């Protein structure tokens, strides 16, 4: 694995590979890697592309400074995992490399409605930060394909819109959510759960599965109440338990037969915020 800290050096290295006909796949991450991240890399490799991974904890996408301060960092273990998984190139830039003239000087994007619901509503400014950093990293890496996880469903839609807004030809590949044995979606934030919190965190996925299974059997309002009651009884604090159209995240009050939908949950366990979703 070739490691770069400097954006000009990696850009030059990848230019050479591209001129030799190589196709580049890109997996941007914030580190604290787990099998969810590695699954994106594996998909990239299975597609036959040169795999480029980045690790950068982007300060501009954290609306809550304490969330940024507590974000887990494990660069040595991350590098070992990437080498083991056969990653070709790693970009490990500093804030100054990503934002040489400060983040205020970087292009910023307005994602409209997408930024007003769910994660956009709960975390003001989050998607602007995500759009800014992904746009910057894409300009450096210039991949043919970009690999992201369905775990962050709304983020995938934001990035798809970013690619559209910038007239990009990069293909976005959305990869399935990798889960622990009890269904909990793998997440870097899971490391911050205490043992008792970890023992109940699987309830989020149980709720998503029940929303999916009860489609057509009863009203969403009823399942919604059951889920919120169950979560609260176990000590999870739901922020939203919602149903939306899968195509554009229009909020739904009830199941819409014949329409692809997505159920989305955000909940707090102590000071750890977890999100997950399921398609139906
Ligand atoms: P993060 O490091 O949290 O910014 O995530 C980097 C990429 O990994 C994003 O595209 C995420 O959607 C994806 N990802 C995170 N967790 C999972 C998971 N459990 N399964 C699949 N992809 C994931």
PDB file of C-alpha atoms and ligand atoms in Angstrom:
ATOM      1  CA  UNK A   1       0.000   0.000   0.000  1.00  0.00           C
ATOM      2  CA  UNK A   2       1.383   3.387  -1.008  1.00  0.00           C
ATOM      3  CA  UNK A   3       0.652   6.064   1.588  1.00  0.00           C
ATOM      4  CA  UNK A   4       0.361   9.783   0.803  1.00  0.00           C
ATOM      5  CA  UNK A   5      -0.091  12.722   3.139  1.00  0.00           C
ATOM      6  CA  UNK A   6       0.344  15.325   0.441  1.00  0.00           C
ATOM      7  CA  UNK A   7      -2.537  15.925  -2.001  1.00  0.00           C
ATOM      8  CA  UNK A   8      -0.267  17.026  -4.875  1.00  0.00           C
ATOM      9  CA  UNK A   9       1.835  13.878  -4.625  1.00  0.00           C
ATOM     10  CA  UNK A  10      -1.150  11.521  -4.697  1.00  0.00           C
ATOM     11  CA  UNK A  11      -2.747  13.472  -7.557  1.00  0.00           C
ATOM     12  CA  UNK A  12       0.456  13.086  -9.595  1.00  0.00           C
ATOM     13  CA  UNK A  13       0.769   9.382  -8.731  1.00  0.00           C
ATOM     14  CA  UNK A  14      -2.836   8.717  -9.777  1.00  0.00           C
ATOM     15  CA  UNK A  15      -2.437  10.815 -12.960  1.00  0.00           C
ATOM     16  CA  UNK A  16       0.348   8.460 -14.005  1.00  0.00           C
ATOM     17  CA  UNK A  17      -1.754   5.377 -13.285  1.00  0.00           C
ATOM     18  CA  UNK A  18      -4.706   6.837 -15.217  1.00  0.00           C
ATOM     19  CA  UNK A  19      -2.506   7.663 -18.200  1.00  0.00           C
ATOM     20  CA  UNK A  20      -1.465   3.999 -18.253  1.00  0.00           C
ATOM     21  CA  UNK A  21      -5.148   3.064 -18.519  1.00  0.00           C
ATOM     22  CA  UNK A  22      -5.838   2.173 -14.874  1.00  0.00           C
ATOM     23  CA  UNK A  23      -9.318   2.748 -13.488  1.00  0.00           C
ATOM     24  CA  UNK A  24      -9.485   4.270 -10.024  1.00  0.00           C
ATOM     25  CA  UNK A  25     -11.998   3.444  -7.275  1.00  0.00           C
ATOM     26  CA  UNK A  26     -12.283   5.646  -4.206  1.00  0.00           C
ATOM     27  CA  UNK A  27     -13.427   4.834  -0.652  1.00  0.00           C
ATOM     28  CA  UNK A  28     -13.481   7.989   1.521  1.00  0.00           C
ATOM     29  CA  UNK A  29     -13.622   7.337   5.277  1.00  0.00           C
ATOM     30  CA  UNK A  30     -13.078   8.991   8.632  1.00  0.00           C
ATOM     31  CA  UNK A  31     -11.039   6.053   9.903  1.00  0.00           C
ATOM     32  CA  UNK A  32     -11.674   3.892  12.987  1.00  0.00           C
ATOM     33  CA  UNK A  33     -12.176   1.267  10.312  1.00  0.00           C
ATOM     34  CA  UNK A  34     -14.401  -1.800  10.622  1.00  0.00           C
ATOM     35  CA  UNK A  35     -15.688  -4.472   8.248  1.00  0.00           C
ATOM     36  CA  UNK A  36     -18.287  -2.062   6.826  1.00  0.00           C
ATOM     37  CA  UNK A  37     -15.497   0.111   5.455  1.00  0.00           C
ATOM     38  CA  UNK A  38     -13.519  -2.915   4.298  1.00  0.00           C
ATOM     39  CA  UNK A  39     -16.565  -4.227   2.401  1.00  0.00           C
ATOM     40  CA  UNK A  40     -16.463  -1.062   0.245  1.00  0.00           C
ATOM     41  CA  UNK A  41     -12.791  -1.663  -0.493  1.00  0.00           C
ATOM     42  CA  UNK A  42     -13.475  -5.303  -1.333  1.00  0.00           C
ATOM     43  CA  UNK A  43     -16.227  -4.282  -3.760  1.00  0.00           C
ATOM     44  CA  UNK A  44     -13.833  -1.811  -5.399  1.00  0.00           C
ATOM     45  CA  UNK A  45     -11.196  -4.519  -5.794  1.00  0.00           C
ATOM     46  CA  UNK A  46     -13.768  -7.041  -7.063  1.00  0.00           C
ATOM     47  CA  UNK A  47     -14.716  -4.463  -9.729  1.00  0.00           C
ATOM     48  CA  UNK A  48     -11.068  -4.579 -10.851  1.00  0.00           C
ATOM     49  CA  UNK A  49     -10.142  -0.991  -9.981  1.00  0.00           C
ATOM     50  CA  UNK A  50      -7.061   0.465  -8.284  1.00  0.00           C
ATOM     51  CA  UNK A  51      -8.345   0.983  -4.733  1.00  0.00           C
ATOM     52  CA  UNK A  52      -7.759   4.359  -3.110  1.00  0.00           C
ATOM     53  CA  UNK A  53      -8.900   4.864   0.466  1.00  0.00           C
ATOM     54  CA  UNK A  54      -8.755   8.115   2.433  1.00  0.00           C
ATOM     55  CA  UNK A  55      -8.830   8.640   6.175  1.00  0.00           C
ATOM     56  CA  UNK A  56      -9.739  12.167   7.183  1.00  0.00           C
ATOM     57  CA  UNK A  57     -11.872  13.226  10.137  1.00  0.00           C
ATOM     58  CA  UNK A  58     -13.454  16.255   8.524  1.00  0.00           C
ATOM     59  CA  UNK A  59     -14.038  18.990  11.109  1.00  0.00           C
ATOM     60  CA  UNK A  60     -16.541  20.880   8.934  1.00  0.00           C
ATOM     61  CA  UNK A  61     -19.163  18.120   9.019  1.00  0.00           C
ATOM     62  CA  UNK A  62     -19.388  17.962  12.828  1.00  0.00           C
ATOM     63  CA  UNK A  63     -22.137  20.288  13.995  1.00  0.00           C
ATOM     64  CA  UNK A  64     -21.445  19.115  17.566  1.00  0.00           C
ATOM     65  CA  UNK A  65     -17.824  19.944  18.557  1.00  0.00           C
ATOM     66  CA  UNK A  66     -17.821  17.324  21.335  1.00  0.00           C
ATOM     67  CA  UNK A  67     -18.733  14.642  18.752  1.00  0.00           C
ATOM     68  CA  UNK A  68     -15.644  15.730  16.775  1.00  0.00           C
ATOM     69  CA  UNK A  69     -13.434  15.704  19.882  1.00  0.00           C
ATOM     70  CA  UNK A  70     -14.605  12.212  20.823  1.00  0.00           C
ATOM     71  CA  UNK A  71     -14.397  10.739  17.321  1.00  0.00           C
ATOM     72  CA  UNK A  72     -12.250   7.595  17.656  1.00  0.00           C
ATOM     73  CA  UNK A  73      -8.823   7.627  15.996  1.00  0.00           C
ATOM     74  CA  UNK A  74      -6.888   4.401  15.389  1.00  0.00           C
ATOM     75  CA  UNK A  75      -4.645   5.092  12.415  1.00  0.00           C
ATOM     76  CA  UNK A  76      -2.125   2.273  13.023  1.00  0.00           C
ATOM     77  CA  UNK A  77      -4.839  -0.383  13.317  1.00  0.00           C
ATOM     78  CA  UNK A  78      -6.611   1.155  10.285  1.00  0.00           C
ATOM     79  CA  UNK A  79      -3.464   0.885   8.164  1.00  0.00           C
ATOM     80  CA  UNK A  80      -2.977  -2.744   9.212  1.00  0.00           C
ATOM     81  CA  UNK A  81      -6.579  -3.534   8.197  1.00  0.00           C
ATOM     82  CA  UNK A  82      -6.172  -1.790   4.848  1.00  0.00           C
ATOM     83  CA  UNK A  83      -2.929  -3.635   4.074  1.00  0.00           C
ATOM     84  CA  UNK A  84      -4.563  -6.936   5.035  1.00  0.00           C
ATOM     85  CA  UNK A  85      -7.510  -6.129   2.735  1.00  0.00           C
ATOM     86  CA  UNK A  86      -5.155  -5.332  -0.170  1.00  0.00           C
ATOM     87  CA  UNK A  87      -5.737  -1.585  -0.401  1.00  0.00           C
ATOM     88  CA  UNK A  88      -3.507  -0.087  -3.104  1.00  0.00           C
ATOM     89  CA  UNK A  89      -3.284   3.571  -2.071  1.00  0.00           C
ATOM     90  CA  UNK A  90      -4.052   5.440   1.160  1.00  0.00           C
ATOM     91  CA  UNK A  91      -4.482   9.202   1.489  1.00  0.00           C
ATOM     92  CA  UNK A  92      -3.948  10.497   5.023  1.00  0.00           C
ATOM     93  CA  UNK A  93      -4.137  14.259   4.666  1.00  0.00           C
ATOM     94  CA  UNK A  94      -3.940  16.955   7.357  1.00  0.00           C
ATOM     95  CA  UNK A  95      -6.608  19.653   7.675  1.00  0.00           C
ATOM     96  CA  UNK A  96      -4.171  22.091   6.025  1.00  0.00           C
ATOM     97  CA  UNK A  97      -3.808  19.775   3.007  1.00  0.00           C
ATOM     98  CA  UNK A  98      -7.565  19.494   2.569  1.00  0.00           C
ATOM     99  CA  UNK A  99      -8.354  23.155   3.298  1.00  0.00           C
ATOM    100  CA  UNK A 100      -5.162  25.051   2.345  1.00  0.00           C
ATOM    101  CA  UNK A 101      -6.951  28.414   2.460  1.00  0.00           C
ATOM    102  CA  UNK A 102      -9.358  27.507   5.278  1.00  0.00           C
ATOM    103  CA  UNK A 103     -12.669  25.717   4.850  1.00  0.00           C
ATOM    104  CA  UNK A 104     -14.470  29.048   4.351  1.00  0.00           C
ATOM    105  CA  UNK A 105     -12.625  29.478   1.049  1.00  0.00           C
ATOM    106  CA  UNK A 106     -13.868  26.124  -0.301  1.00  0.00           C
ATOM    107  CA  UNK A 107     -16.824  25.713  -2.616  1.00  0.00           C
ATOM    108  CA  UNK A 108     -20.007  25.010  -0.650  1.00  0.00           C
ATOM    109  CA  UNK A 109     -23.183  23.316  -1.915  1.00  0.00           C
ATOM    110  CA  UNK A 110     -26.866  23.786  -1.169  1.00  0.00           C
ATOM    111  CA  UNK A 111     -28.644  20.427  -1.245  1.00  0.00           C
ATOM    112  CA  UNK A 112     -32.096  21.992  -0.843  1.00  0.00           C
ATOM    113  CA  UNK A 113     -34.845  19.725   0.506  1.00  0.00           C
ATOM    114  CA  UNK A 114     -32.374  16.861   1.170  1.00  0.00           C
ATOM    115  CA  UNK A 115     -30.651  19.049   3.747  1.00  0.00           C
ATOM    116  CA  UNK A 116     -33.888  19.885   5.586  1.00  0.00           C
ATOM    117  CA  UNK A 117     -34.998  16.395   6.681  1.00  0.00           C
ATOM    118  CA  UNK A 118     -33.680  13.635   8.971  1.00  0.00           C
ATOM    119  CA  UNK A 119     -29.898  14.077   9.399  1.00  0.00           C
ATOM    120  CA  UNK A 120     -30.090  17.501   7.726  1.00  0.00           C
ATOM    121  CA  UNK A 121     -32.671  18.704  10.253  1.00  0.00           C
ATOM    122  CA  UNK A 122     -30.938  17.120  13.263  1.00  0.00           C
ATOM    123  CA  UNK A 123     -27.422  18.174  12.310  1.00  0.00           C
ATOM    124  CA  UNK A 124     -27.490  21.663  10.745  1.00  0.00           C
ATOM    125  CA  UNK A 125     -24.521  22.219   8.441  1.00  0.00           C
ATOM    126  CA  UNK A 126     -23.542  18.521   8.427  1.00  0.00           C
ATOM    127  CA  UNK A 127     -24.258  17.848   4.755  1.00  0.00           C
ATOM    128  CA  UNK A 128     -22.685  21.122   3.637  1.00  0.00           C
ATOM    129  CA  UNK A 129     -19.506  19.891   5.335  1.00  0.00           C
ATOM    130  CA  UNK A 130     -19.846  16.437   3.781  1.00  0.00           C
ATOM    131  CA  UNK A 131     -20.416  17.941   0.324  1.00  0.00           C
ATOM    132  CA  UNK A 132     -17.439  20.238   0.726  1.00  0.00           C
ATOM    133  CA  UNK A 133     -14.966  17.546   1.793  1.00  0.00           C
ATOM    134  CA  UNK A 134     -16.139  14.910  -0.702  1.00  0.00           C
ATOM    135  CA  UNK A 135     -15.970  17.456  -3.531  1.00  0.00           C
ATOM    136  CA  UNK A 136     -12.426  18.396  -2.500  1.00  0.00           C
ATOM    137  CA  UNK A 137     -11.286  14.762  -2.191  1.00  0.00           C
ATOM    138  CA  UNK A 138     -12.861  13.884  -5.556  1.00  0.00           C
ATOM    139  CA  UNK A 139     -10.925  16.745  -7.193  1.00  0.00           C
ATOM    140  CA  UNK A 140      -7.695  15.303  -5.757  1.00  0.00           C
ATOM    141  CA  UNK A 141      -8.326  11.602  -6.437  1.00  0.00           C
ATOM    142  CA  UNK A 142     -10.417  11.950  -9.634  1.00  0.00           C
ATOM    143  CA  UNK A 143     -11.774   8.405  -9.411  1.00  0.00           C
ATOM    144  CA  UNK A 144     -13.886   6.610 -11.991  1.00  0.00           C
ATOM    145  CA  UNK A 145     -16.014   5.037  -9.260  1.00  0.00           C
ATOM    146  CA  UNK A 146     -16.919   6.175  -5.766  1.00  0.00           C
ATOM    147  CA  UNK A 147     -17.916   3.575  -3.134  1.00  0.00           C
ATOM    148  CA  UNK A 148     -20.221   4.513  -0.261  1.00  0.00           C
ATOM    149  CA  UNK A 149     -22.367   2.619   2.247  1.00  0.00           C
ATOM    150  CA  UNK A 150     -26.153   2.395   2.360  1.00  0.00           C
ATOM    151  CA  UNK A 151     -25.700   2.722   6.134  1.00  0.00           C
ATOM    152  CA  UNK A 152     -25.626   6.477   5.452  1.00  0.00           C
ATOM    153  CA  UNK A 153     -28.548   6.454   3.027  1.00  0.00           C
ATOM    154  CA  UNK A 154     -29.208  10.189   3.056  1.00  0.00           C
ATOM    155  CA  UNK A 155     -25.483  10.877   2.609  1.00  0.00           C
ATOM    156  CA  UNK A 156     -25.525   8.695  -0.529  1.00  0.00           C
ATOM    157  CA  UNK A 157     -28.396  10.803  -1.885  1.00  0.00           C
ATOM    158  CA  UNK A 158     -26.531  14.013  -1.048  1.00  0.00           C
ATOM    159  CA  UNK A 159     -23.402  12.785  -2.845  1.00  0.00           C
ATOM    160  CA  UNK A 160     -25.448  11.608  -5.811  1.00  0.00           C
ATOM    161  CA  UNK A 161     -26.856  15.159  -5.990  1.00  0.00           C
ATOM    162  CA  UNK A 162     -23.350  16.618  -5.623  1.00  0.00           C
ATOM    163  CA  UNK A 163     -22.172  14.565  -8.623  1.00  0.00           C
ATOM    164  CA  UNK A 164     -25.200  15.797 -10.579  1.00  0.00           C
ATOM    165  CA  UNK A 165     -24.647  19.452  -9.546  1.00  0.00           C
ATOM    166  CA  UNK A 166     -20.965  19.365 -10.513  1.00  0.00           C
ATOM    167  CA  UNK A 167     -21.642  17.590 -13.836  1.00  0.00           C
ATOM    168  CA  UNK A 168     -19.387  14.735 -12.732  1.00  0.00           C
ATOM    169  CA  UNK A 169     -19.102  11.446 -14.622  1.00  0.00           C
ATOM    170  CA  UNK A 170     -17.985   9.553 -11.491  1.00  0.00           C
ATOM    171  CA  UNK A 171     -20.192   6.516 -10.856  1.00  0.00           C
ATOM    172  CA  UNK A 172     -21.509   6.183  -7.306  1.00  0.00           C
ATOM    173  CA  UNK A 173     -21.702   2.571  -6.077  1.00  0.00           C
ATOM    174  CA  UNK A 174     -23.895   2.141  -2.995  1.00  0.00           C
ATOM    175  CA  UNK A 175     -22.851  -0.933  -0.982  1.00  0.00           C
ATOM    176  CA  UNK A 176     -25.036  -2.877   1.507  1.00  0.00           C
ATOM    177  CA  UNK A 177     -24.852  -2.203   5.247  1.00  0.00           C
ATOM    178  CA  UNK A 178     -22.603  -4.641   7.117  1.00  0.00           C
ATOM    179  CA  UNK A 179     -23.999  -5.633  10.516  1.00  0.00           C
ATOM    180  CA  UNK A 180     -22.947  -7.269  13.757  1.00  0.00           C
ATOM    181  CA  UNK A 181     -24.521 -10.635  14.681  1.00  0.00           C
ATOM    182  CA  UNK A 182     -27.424  -8.914  16.505  1.00  0.00           C
ATOM    183  CA  UNK A 183     -28.131  -6.660  13.517  1.00  0.00           C
ATOM    184  CA  UNK A 184     -26.446  -3.515  14.814  1.00  0.00           C
ATOM    185  CA  UNK A 185     -25.012  -1.661  11.819  1.00  0.00           C
ATOM    186  CA  UNK A 186     -21.237  -1.488  12.120  1.00  0.00           C
ATOM    187  CA  UNK A 187     -20.140   2.038  12.929  1.00  0.00           C
ATOM    188  CA  UNK A 188     -17.023   3.711  14.272  1.00  0.00           C
ATOM    189  CA  UNK A 189     -19.256   5.201  16.978  1.00  0.00           C
ATOM    190  CA  UNK A 190     -20.141   1.720  18.312  1.00  0.00           C
ATOM    191  CA  UNK A 191     -16.716   1.694  19.995  1.00  0.00           C
ATOM    192  CA  UNK A 192     -17.956   4.341  22.382  1.00  0.00           C
ATOM    193  CA  UNK A 193     -20.851   2.205  23.674  1.00  0.00           C
ATOM    194  CA  UNK A 194     -20.529   0.729  27.143  1.00  0.00           C
ATOM    195  CA  UNK A 195     -21.208  -3.002  27.486  1.00  0.00           C
ATOM    196  CA  UNK A 196     -24.827  -2.534  28.694  1.00  0.00           C
ATOM    197  CA  UNK A 197     -25.460   0.016  25.935  1.00  0.00           C
ATOM    198  CA  UNK A 198     -23.998  -2.320  23.330  1.00  0.00           C
ATOM    199  CA  UNK A 199     -26.295  -5.107  24.587  1.00  0.00           C
ATOM    200  CA  UNK A 200     -29.424  -3.107  23.686  1.00  0.00           C
ATOM    201  CA  UNK A 201     -28.178  -1.302  20.564  1.00  0.00           C
ATOM    202  CA  UNK A 202     -29.447  -4.139  18.318  1.00  0.00           C
ATOM    203  CA  UNK A 203     -33.000  -2.947  19.030  1.00  0.00           C
ATOM    204  CA  UNK A 204     -32.602  -0.282  16.338  1.00  0.00           C
ATOM    205  CA  UNK A 205     -32.290  -2.963  13.668  1.00  0.00           C
ATOM    206  CA  UNK A 206     -35.110  -5.024  15.241  1.00  0.00           C
ATOM    207  CA  UNK A 207     -37.346  -1.961  14.877  1.00  0.00           C
ATOM    208  CA  UNK A 208     -36.334  -1.468  11.234  1.00  0.00           C
ATOM    209  CA  UNK A 209     -37.080  -5.120  10.483  1.00  0.00           C
ATOM    210  CA  UNK A 210     -40.490  -4.861  12.142  1.00  0.00           C
ATOM    211  CA  UNK A 211     -41.307  -1.712  10.103  1.00  0.00           C
ATOM    212  CA  UNK A 212     -40.367  -3.684   6.994  1.00  0.00           C
ATOM    213  CA  UNK A 213     -42.277  -6.836   8.012  1.00  0.00           C
ATOM    214  CA  UNK A 214     -45.493  -4.999   8.948  1.00  0.00           C
ATOM    215  CA  UNK A 215     -45.733  -3.217   5.604  1.00  0.00           C
ATOM    216  CA  UNK A 216     -49.283  -4.019   4.425  1.00  0.00           C
ATOM    217  CA  UNK A 217     -50.400  -5.480   7.768  1.00  0.00           C
ATOM    218  CA  UNK A 218     -51.096  -2.375   9.823  1.00  0.00           C
ATOM    219  CA  UNK A 219     -50.640   1.397   9.778  1.00  0.00           C
ATOM    220  CA  UNK A 220     -47.174   2.904  10.011  1.00  0.00           C
ATOM    221  CA  UNK A 221     -48.446   5.047  12.917  1.00  0.00           C
ATOM    222  CA  UNK A 222     -48.972   1.864  14.940  1.00  0.00           C
ATOM    223  CA  UNK A 223     -45.562   0.359  14.147  1.00  0.00           C
ATOM    224  CA  UNK A 224     -43.992   3.751  14.779  1.00  0.00           C
ATOM    225  CA  UNK A 225     -45.488   3.847  18.289  1.00  0.00           C
ATOM    226  CA  UNK A 226     -44.460   0.233  19.022  1.00  0.00           C
ATOM    227  CA  UNK A 227     -40.886   1.017  17.968  1.00  0.00           C
ATOM    228  CA  UNK A 228     -40.641   4.233  19.973  1.00  0.00           C
ATOM    229  CA  UNK A 229     -42.149   2.525  23.041  1.00  0.00           C
ATOM    230  CA  UNK A 230     -39.722  -0.396  22.779  1.00  0.00           C
ATOM    231  CA  UNK A 231     -36.712   1.846  22.295  1.00  0.00           C
ATOM    232  CA  UNK A 232     -37.619   4.122  25.200  1.00  0.00           C
ATOM    233  CA  UNK A 233     -38.400   1.169  27.487  1.00  0.00           C
ATOM    234  CA  UNK A 234     -34.845  -0.106  26.888  1.00  0.00           C
ATOM    235  CA  UNK A 235     -33.155   3.265  27.389  1.00  0.00           C
ATOM    236  CA  UNK A 236     -32.682   4.355  23.779  1.00  0.00           C
ATOM    237  CA  UNK A 237     -33.800   7.910  23.021  1.00  0.00           C
ATOM    238  CA  UNK A 238     -35.281   8.035  19.505  1.00  0.00           C
ATOM    239  CA  UNK A 239     -34.663  11.208  17.488  1.00  0.00           C
ATOM    240  CA  UNK A 240     -36.695   9.997  14.546  1.00  0.00           C
ATOM    241  CA  UNK A 241     -38.354   6.765  13.453  1.00  0.00           C
ATOM    242  CA  UNK A 242     -39.523   7.636   9.963  1.00  0.00           C
ATOM    243  CA  UNK A 243     -40.712   6.355   6.643  1.00  0.00           C
ATOM    244  CA  UNK A 244     -39.881   8.058   3.346  1.00  0.00           C
ATOM    245  CA  UNK A 245     -39.842   7.410  -0.375  1.00  0.00           C
ATOM    246  CA  UNK A 246     -36.565   5.736  -1.328  1.00  0.00           C
ATOM    247  CA  UNK A 247     -36.169   7.846  -4.473  1.00  0.00           C
ATOM    248  CA  UNK A 248     -36.246  11.336  -2.947  1.00  0.00           C
ATOM    249  CA  UNK A 249     -36.793  11.003   0.823  1.00  0.00           C
ATOM    250  CA  UNK A 250     -40.292  12.513   0.790  1.00  0.00           C
ATOM    251  CA  UNK A 251     -41.620  11.973   4.311  1.00  0.00           C
ATOM    252  CA  UNK A 252     -44.536   9.481   4.428  1.00  0.00           C
ATOM    253  CA  UNK A 253     -47.247   9.341   7.085  1.00  0.00           C
ATOM    254  CA  UNK A 254     -48.157   5.778   6.088  1.00  0.00           C
ATOM    255  CA  UNK A 255     -46.959   2.891   3.928  1.00  0.00           C
ATOM    256  CA  UNK A 256     -47.360   3.651   0.224  1.00  0.00           C
ATOM    257  CA  UNK A 257     -48.107   0.351  -1.555  1.00  0.00           C
ATOM    258  CA  UNK A 258     -46.130  -0.179  -4.751  1.00  0.00           C
ATOM    259  CA  UNK A 259     -43.582   2.560  -3.967  1.00  0.00           C
ATOM    260  CA  UNK A 260     -39.979   1.804  -2.967  1.00  0.00           C
ATOM    261  CA  UNK A 261     -39.588   3.151   0.579  1.00  0.00           C
ATOM    262  CA  UNK A 262     -36.894   3.523   3.207  1.00  0.00           C
ATOM    263  CA  UNK A 263     -37.358   3.408   6.971  1.00  0.00           C
ATOM    264  CA  UNK A 264     -34.832   5.509   8.881  1.00  0.00           C
ATOM    265  CA  UNK A 265     -33.990   5.618  12.581  1.00  0.00           C
ATOM    266  CA  UNK A 266     -31.714   7.884  14.593  1.00  0.00           C
ATOM    267  CA  UNK A 267     -31.405   7.300  18.330  1.00  0.00           C
ATOM    268  CA  UNK A 268     -29.185   8.207  21.211  1.00  0.00           C
ATOM    269  CA  UNK A 269     -27.690   5.768  23.670  1.00  0.00           C
ATOM    270  CA  UNK A 270     -26.103   7.905  26.365  1.00  0.00           C
ATOM    271  CA  UNK A 271     -24.029  10.417  24.409  1.00  0.00           C
ATOM    272  CA  UNK A 272     -23.598   8.140  21.384  1.00  0.00           C
ATOM    273  CA  UNK A 273     -25.805   8.885  18.394  1.00  0.00           C
ATOM    274  CA  UNK A 274     -26.611   5.948  16.101  1.00  0.00           C
ATOM    275  CA  UNK A 275     -28.349   5.904  12.706  1.00  0.00           C
ATOM    276  CA  UNK A 276     -29.594   3.063  10.518  1.00  0.00           C
ATOM    277  CA  UNK A 277     -32.083   2.385   7.735  1.00  0.00           C
ATOM    278  CA  UNK A 278     -33.741  -0.378   5.750  1.00  0.00           C
ATOM    279  CA  UNK A 279     -35.288  -0.456   2.292  1.00  0.00           C
ATOM    280  CA  UNK A 280     -38.843  -1.747   1.785  1.00  0.00           C
TER     281      UNK A 280
HETATM  282  P1  LIG B   1     -17.352   6.950   7.809  1.00  0.00           P
HETATM  283  O1  LIG B   1     -15.947   6.561   8.119  1.00  0.00           O
HETATM  284  O2  LIG B   1     -18.316   6.708   8.904  1.00  0.00           O
HETATM  285  O3  LIG B   1     -17.444   8.346   7.218  1.00  0.00           O
HETATM  286  O4  LIG B   1     -17.810   5.967   6.640  1.00  0.00           O
HETATM  287  C1  LIG B   1     -17.092   5.873   5.437  1.00  0.00           C
HETATM  288  C2  LIG B   1     -17.907   5.078   4.445  1.00  0.00           C
HETATM  289  O5  LIG B   1     -18.165   3.776   4.975  1.00  0.00           O
HETATM  290  C3  LIG B   1     -19.281   5.714   4.161  1.00  0.00           C
HETATM  291  O6  LIG B   1     -19.578   5.575   2.775  1.00  0.00           O
HETATM  292  C4  LIG B   1     -20.207   4.881   5.009  1.00  0.00           C
HETATM  293  O7  LIG B   1     -21.528   4.843   4.529  1.00  0.00           O
HETATM  294  C5  LIG B   1     -19.551   3.512   4.896  1.00  0.00           C
HETATM  295  N1  LIG B   1     -19.980   2.657   6.007  1.00  0.00           N
HETATM  296  C6  LIG B   1     -19.960   2.968   7.333  1.00  0.00           C
HETATM  297  N2  LIG B   1     -20.472   1.960   8.063  1.00  0.00           N
HETATM  298  C7  LIG B   1     -20.832   0.994   7.175  1.00  0.00           C
HETATM  299  C8  LIG B   1     -21.426  -0.300   7.309  1.00  0.00           C
HETATM  300  N3  LIG B   1     -21.765  -0.798   8.496  1.00  0.00           N
HETATM  301  N4  LIG B   1     -21.651  -1.023   6.192  1.00  0.00           N
HETATM  302  C9  LIG B   1     -21.321  -0.520   4.962  1.00  0.00           C
HETATM  303  N5  LIG B   1     -20.755   0.688   4.770  1.00  0.00           N
HETATM  304  C10 LIG B   1     -20.514   1.439   5.859  1.00  0.00           C
END
